[in-house]
Coordinates of C-alpha atoms (C1' of nucleotides) in Angstrom, one line a residue:
Chain A
M1 CA 18.6 -7.3 -18.2
S2 CA 16.4 -8.3 -15.3
T3 CA 16.8 -12.0 -15.5
P4 CA 16.0 -14.3 -12.6
K5 CA 19.7 -15.0 -12.4
K6 CA 20.4 -11.7 -10.8
Y7 CA 18.3 -12.7 -7.8
M8 CA 20.0 -16.1 -7.7
Q9 CA 23.5 -14.6 -7.9
I10 CA 22.9 -12.6 -4.7
F11 CA 21.8 -15.8 -3.0
N12 CA 24.7 -17.8 -4.3
V13 CA 27.3 -15.3 -3.2
M14 CA 25.9 -15.1 0.3
Y15 CA 25.4 -18.8 0.6
K16 CA 29.0 -19.5 -0.4
H17 CA 30.3 -16.9 1.9
Y18 CA 28.1 -17.5 5.0
G19 CA 26.9 -21.0 4.6
P20 CA 23.5 -22.5 5.5
Q21 CA 21.6 -20.7 8.1
H22 CA 19.1 -23.4 9.0
W23 CA 16.4 -21.1 10.2
W24 CA 14.1 -20.3 12.0
P25 CA 15.6 -20.4 15.5
G26 CA 12.9 -22.3 17.5
E27 CA 12.2 -26.0 18.2
T28 CA 8.5 -26.3 17.3
P29 CA 6.1 -24.6 14.9
F30 CA 4.3 -23.0 17.8
E31 CA 7.5 -21.5 19.2
I32 CA 8.3 -20.2 15.7
M33 CA 4.9 -18.5 15.6
L34 CA 5.4 -16.8 18.9
G35 CA 8.9 -15.7 18.0
A36 CA 7.5 -14.2 14.8
V37 CA 5.2 -11.9 16.7
L38 CA 7.7 -11.1 19.5
T39 CA 10.5 -10.1 17.1
Q40 CA 8.4 -7.3 15.5
N41 CA 10.7 -4.3 15.5
T42 CA 12.8 -5.9 18.1
S43 CA 16.2 -7.6 18.2
W44 CA 16.2 -11.4 18.4
T45 CA 18.4 -11.5 21.5
N46 CA 15.6 -9.8 23.4
V47 CA 13.1 -12.3 22.0
E48 CA 15.3 -15.2 23.3
K49 CA 15.0 -13.9 26.8
A50 CA 11.2 -13.6 26.6
I51 CA 10.9 -17.1 25.2
Q52 CA 13.1 -18.4 28.0
H53 CA 10.7 -16.8 30.5
L54 CA 7.8 -18.6 28.8
K55 CA 9.6 -21.9 28.9
I56 CA 10.6 -21.6 32.5
N57 CA 7.0 -20.9 33.4
E58 CA 5.8 -23.8 31.2
A59 CA 3.9 -21.2 29.2
L60 CA 5.0 -22.1 25.7
D61 CA 1.5 -23.4 25.1
P62 CA -1.5 -21.7 23.7
K63 CA -3.9 -22.8 26.4
V64 CA -1.5 -21.7 29.2
I65 CA -1.1 -18.3 27.5
M66 CA -4.8 -17.8 27.3
D67 CA -5.2 -18.7 31.0
T68 CA -2.4 -16.3 32.1
H69 CA -3.4 -12.9 33.4
H70 CA -2.3 -10.0 31.2
K71 CA 0.0 -8.5 33.8
R72 CA 1.8 -11.8 34.4
L73 CA 2.2 -12.5 30.7
A74 CA 3.4 -9.0 30.1
S75 CA 6.0 -9.3 32.8
W76 CA 7.5 -12.4 31.0
L77 CA 7.6 -10.4 27.8
R78 CA 9.3 -7.3 29.3
P79 CA 12.7 -7.7 27.4
V80 CA 11.0 -7.5 24.0
G81 CA 9.7 -4.1 24.5
Y82 CA 6.1 -3.2 23.7
F83 CA 5.2 -5.8 26.3
N84 CA 1.6 -4.7 26.8
V85 CA 1.0 -4.7 23.1
K86 CA 2.7 -8.0 22.5
A87 CA 0.9 -9.7 25.5
T88 CA -2.4 -8.8 23.8
R89 CA -1.1 -10.0 20.4
L90 CA 0.0 -13.3 21.8
K91 CA -3.4 -13.8 23.4
S92 CA -5.3 -12.9 20.2
Y93 CA -3.0 -15.2 18.2
C94 CA -3.5 -18.1 20.7
Q95 CA -7.3 -17.6 20.8
W96 CA -7.4 -17.8 17.0
Y97 CA -4.9 -20.8 16.9
L98 CA -7.0 -22.8 19.4
A99 CA -10.3 -22.0 17.7
S100 CA -8.8 -23.0 14.3
G101 CA -7.7 -26.4 15.5
Q102 CA -4.0 -25.7 15.9
F103 CA -1.3 -26.8 13.5
E104 CA -2.9 -30.0 12.2
Q105 CA -6.2 -28.3 11.0
L106 CA -4.5 -25.2 9.8
D107 CA -2.0 -27.1 7.7
R108 CA -4.9 -28.5 5.7
L109 CA -5.6 -25.0 4.2
D110 CA -3.9 -24.0 1.0
T111 CA -1.4 -21.2 1.2
P112 CA -3.7 -18.3 0.1
E113 CA -6.4 -19.4 2.6
L114 CA -3.9 -19.8 5.4
R115 CA -2.4 -16.4 4.7
R116 CA -5.8 -14.7 4.8
A117 CA -6.5 -16.5 8.1
L118 CA -3.2 -15.3 9.6
L119 CA -3.8 -11.8 8.5
S120 CA -7.2 -11.7 10.2
V121 CA -5.5 -12.0 13.6
K122 CA -4.9 -8.7 15.3
G123 CA -1.2 -8.2 15.6
V124 CA -0.3 -10.3 12.6
G125 CA 0.7 -8.2 9.6
P126 CA 2.2 -9.3 6.2
E127 CA 5.7 -10.0 7.3
T128 CA 4.7 -11.9 10.5
A129 CA 2.2 -13.9 8.5
D130 CA 4.9 -14.8 5.9
D131 CA 7.4 -15.7 8.6
I132 CA 4.8 -18.1 10.0
L133 CA 3.9 -19.5 6.5
L134 CA 7.5 -20.1 5.5
Y135 CA 9.1 -21.2 8.8
A136 CA 6.2 -22.8 10.7
F137 CA 4.1 -24.2 7.8
S138 CA 6.9 -24.7 5.3
R139 CA 5.0 -22.9 2.5
P140 CA 6.9 -21.3 -0.4
V141 CA 6.5 -17.7 0.5
F142 CA 9.2 -15.1 0.2
V143 CA 9.5 -12.9 3.3
I144 CA 10.1 -9.2 2.8
D145 CA 11.5 -7.3 5.7
A146 CA 13.3 -3.9 6.1
Y147 CA 16.7 -5.5 5.3
T148 CA 15.5 -7.1 2.1
R149 CA 14.1 -3.7 1.0
R150 CA 17.3 -1.9 1.8
L151 CA 19.6 -4.5 0.3
F152 CA 17.9 -4.7 -3.0
S153 CA 17.2 -1.0 -3.1
R154 CA 20.9 -0.3 -2.6
L155 CA 21.8 -2.9 -5.2
G156 CA 19.6 -1.0 -7.6
Y157 CA 17.2 -3.8 -8.2
I158 CA 14.2 -2.0 -6.8
N159 CA 13.4 1.6 -5.9
G160 CA 12.5 0.8 -2.3
E161 CA 9.1 2.4 -2.3
E162 CA 7.1 -0.6 -3.5
T163 CA 4.4 -2.1 -1.4
Y164 CA 4.9 -5.2 0.6
E165 CA 2.8 -7.3 -1.7
S166 CA 4.4 -5.9 -4.8
L167 CA 7.9 -6.9 -3.6
R168 CA 6.8 -10.3 -2.5
A169 CA 5.2 -10.9 -5.9
T170 CA 8.4 -9.8 -7.6
F171 CA 10.7 -12.0 -5.6
E172 CA 8.5 -15.0 -6.0
K173 CA 8.2 -14.5 -9.7
K174 CA 12.0 -14.0 -10.2
L175 CA 12.6 -17.3 -8.3
Q176 CA 9.6 -19.3 -9.5
R177 CA 11.7 -21.6 -11.7
Q178 CA 14.1 -22.6 -8.9
A179 CA 13.8 -26.1 -7.4
D180 CA 12.8 -26.5 -3.8
Q181 CA 11.4 -23.0 -3.1
V182 CA 10.7 -23.6 0.5
Q183 CA 14.4 -24.4 1.2
L184 CA 15.6 -21.5 -1.0
F185 CA 13.3 -18.9 0.5
N186 CA 14.2 -20.2 4.0
E187 CA 17.9 -19.8 3.4
Y188 CA 17.6 -16.6 1.4
H189 CA 15.8 -14.7 4.2
G190 CA 18.1 -16.1 6.8
L191 CA 21.2 -15.0 4.8
I192 CA 19.9 -11.5 4.3
V193 CA 19.4 -11.0 8.1
W194 CA 22.8 -12.6 8.8
H195 CA 24.4 -10.3 6.2
A196 CA 22.8 -7.3 7.9
K197 CA 24.3 -8.3 11.2
Y198 CA 27.8 -9.1 10.0
F199 CA 28.3 -6.7 7.1
C200 CA 31.5 -5.4 8.5
K201 CA 33.4 -8.7 8.7
K202 CA 33.9 -9.8 5.1
R203 CA 31.2 -8.4 2.9
P204 CA 30.7 -10.6 -0.1
I205 CA 28.2 -8.3 -1.8
C206 CA 28.7 -4.8 -3.1
T207 CA 25.8 -3.2 -1.5
G208 CA 27.6 0.1 -1.3
C209 CA 27.8 -0.4 2.4
C210 CA 26.0 -1.8 5.3
L211 CA 22.3 -2.2 5.8
R212 CA 21.8 0.3 8.6
R213 CA 19.1 2.8 8.1
Q214 CA 21.3 5.9 7.8
C215 CA 24.0 4.5 5.6
H216 CA 23.6 5.0 1.9
G217 CA 26.9 3.7 1.2
A218 CA 30.0 5.0 -0.4
N219 CA 32.3 2.1 0.5
P220 CA 31.9 -0.6 -2.2
V221 CA 33.6 -3.8 -1.3
Chain B
dA1 C1' 23.7 10.9 24.0
dC2 C1' 22.2 8.9 20.2
dC3 C1' 20.8 5.0 16.8
dC4 C1' 18.8 0.8 16.0
dA5 C1' 16.1 -3.6 16.3
dG6 C1' 13.9 -9.7 11.6
dG7 C1' 6.3 -4.4 12.5
dG8 C1' 1.5 -3.4 13.3
dT9 C1' -2.6 -0.8 14.6
dC10 C1' -5.3 3.1 14.9
dA11 C1' -6.7 7.9 14.2
dT12 C1' -6.7 11.6 11.2
dA13 C1' -7.1 14.3 6.5
Chain C
dT1 C1' -4.0 5.9 0.4
dA2 C1' -0.9 8.2 3.0
dT3 C1' 1.3 10.0 6.8
dG4 C1' 2.0 10.3 12.0
dA5 C1' 1.7 8.7 16.8
dC6 C1' 2.2 5.1 19.6
dC7 C1' 4.1 1.0 21.6
dA8 C1' 9.2 0.3 25.1
dT9 C1' 13.3 -2.7 26.4
dG10 C1' 18.2 -3.5 25.5
dG11 C1' 22.7 -3.4 22.9
dG12 C1' 26.2 -0.9 20.3

DNA sequence: ACCCAGGGTCATA
DNA sequence: TATGACCATGGG
C-alpha cells in the first residue's frame, strides 16, 4: 500500500516533533548558492566559518570572487576542506552566474531549463543544483541527499540503490497532490537533516536507529 | 585512533 | 555504467 500518505506521515511526525526549520540558513539567494557548493560532503558548521571569512573580506559577491586570486580565495575557504577544489568551483559558479545575468535573468527560466543550466556548471551536481533550485529560486524540487536515502531505505520505502533522478521523481510524484510544494519540500529536507543530527534526543520516527552510515539499526523507538 | 560530514569530477575497464 | 581515487578540514 504505497499511498502518498506514507510520505506525508513521515513529514507530519517530524514536523510536529521538531517544528518548522525555516531553511536555508543564508540571507540572500547568492549566499544560499555559495553555501550549497561549500557544504558538499562537509559539515555546516565549517561552512559557516568560511562564509564569515567571505563576509569579513566583503567577498560575498560574484565579481569580487572572480577578481580574487585563487590562493587568497582558498585561504578563506580553508575550514570547509577541499579548499582548492571549492575555490575553483566557486569561481566557475560565479563566472556562469555573471554571464547568465545573475538572479533576475536566471529566474525567468522555467525549472527544467534552470536545472540544466545549473548542471552545466563544473562543481554543481544534482544535489547542489536542487538545493539551489529549491532554496534560492523557490522551485518545487525535492532534494535527495545521503540522509534521505538512508532514512527511507531503513524505513523500507526504497531499497537505497536507486539513482538520484529516480528517487527525486519518486518523491515528487508521491507528494504531487500536496498544496504548496515549495514550502513542503523546503521543510521536509530541513527536517530530515535535523532528524539526522538529533536522532538521539527524542526520536519520533522508527527508523530502526540513527542515520549514521554504519548503523543499520536494531533499536526501534 | 577512528568515523563522519547536507558531493562531484575524472580516469579507468 | 560502474567502481575507485581524489579532494582535506574539523568535530565527536
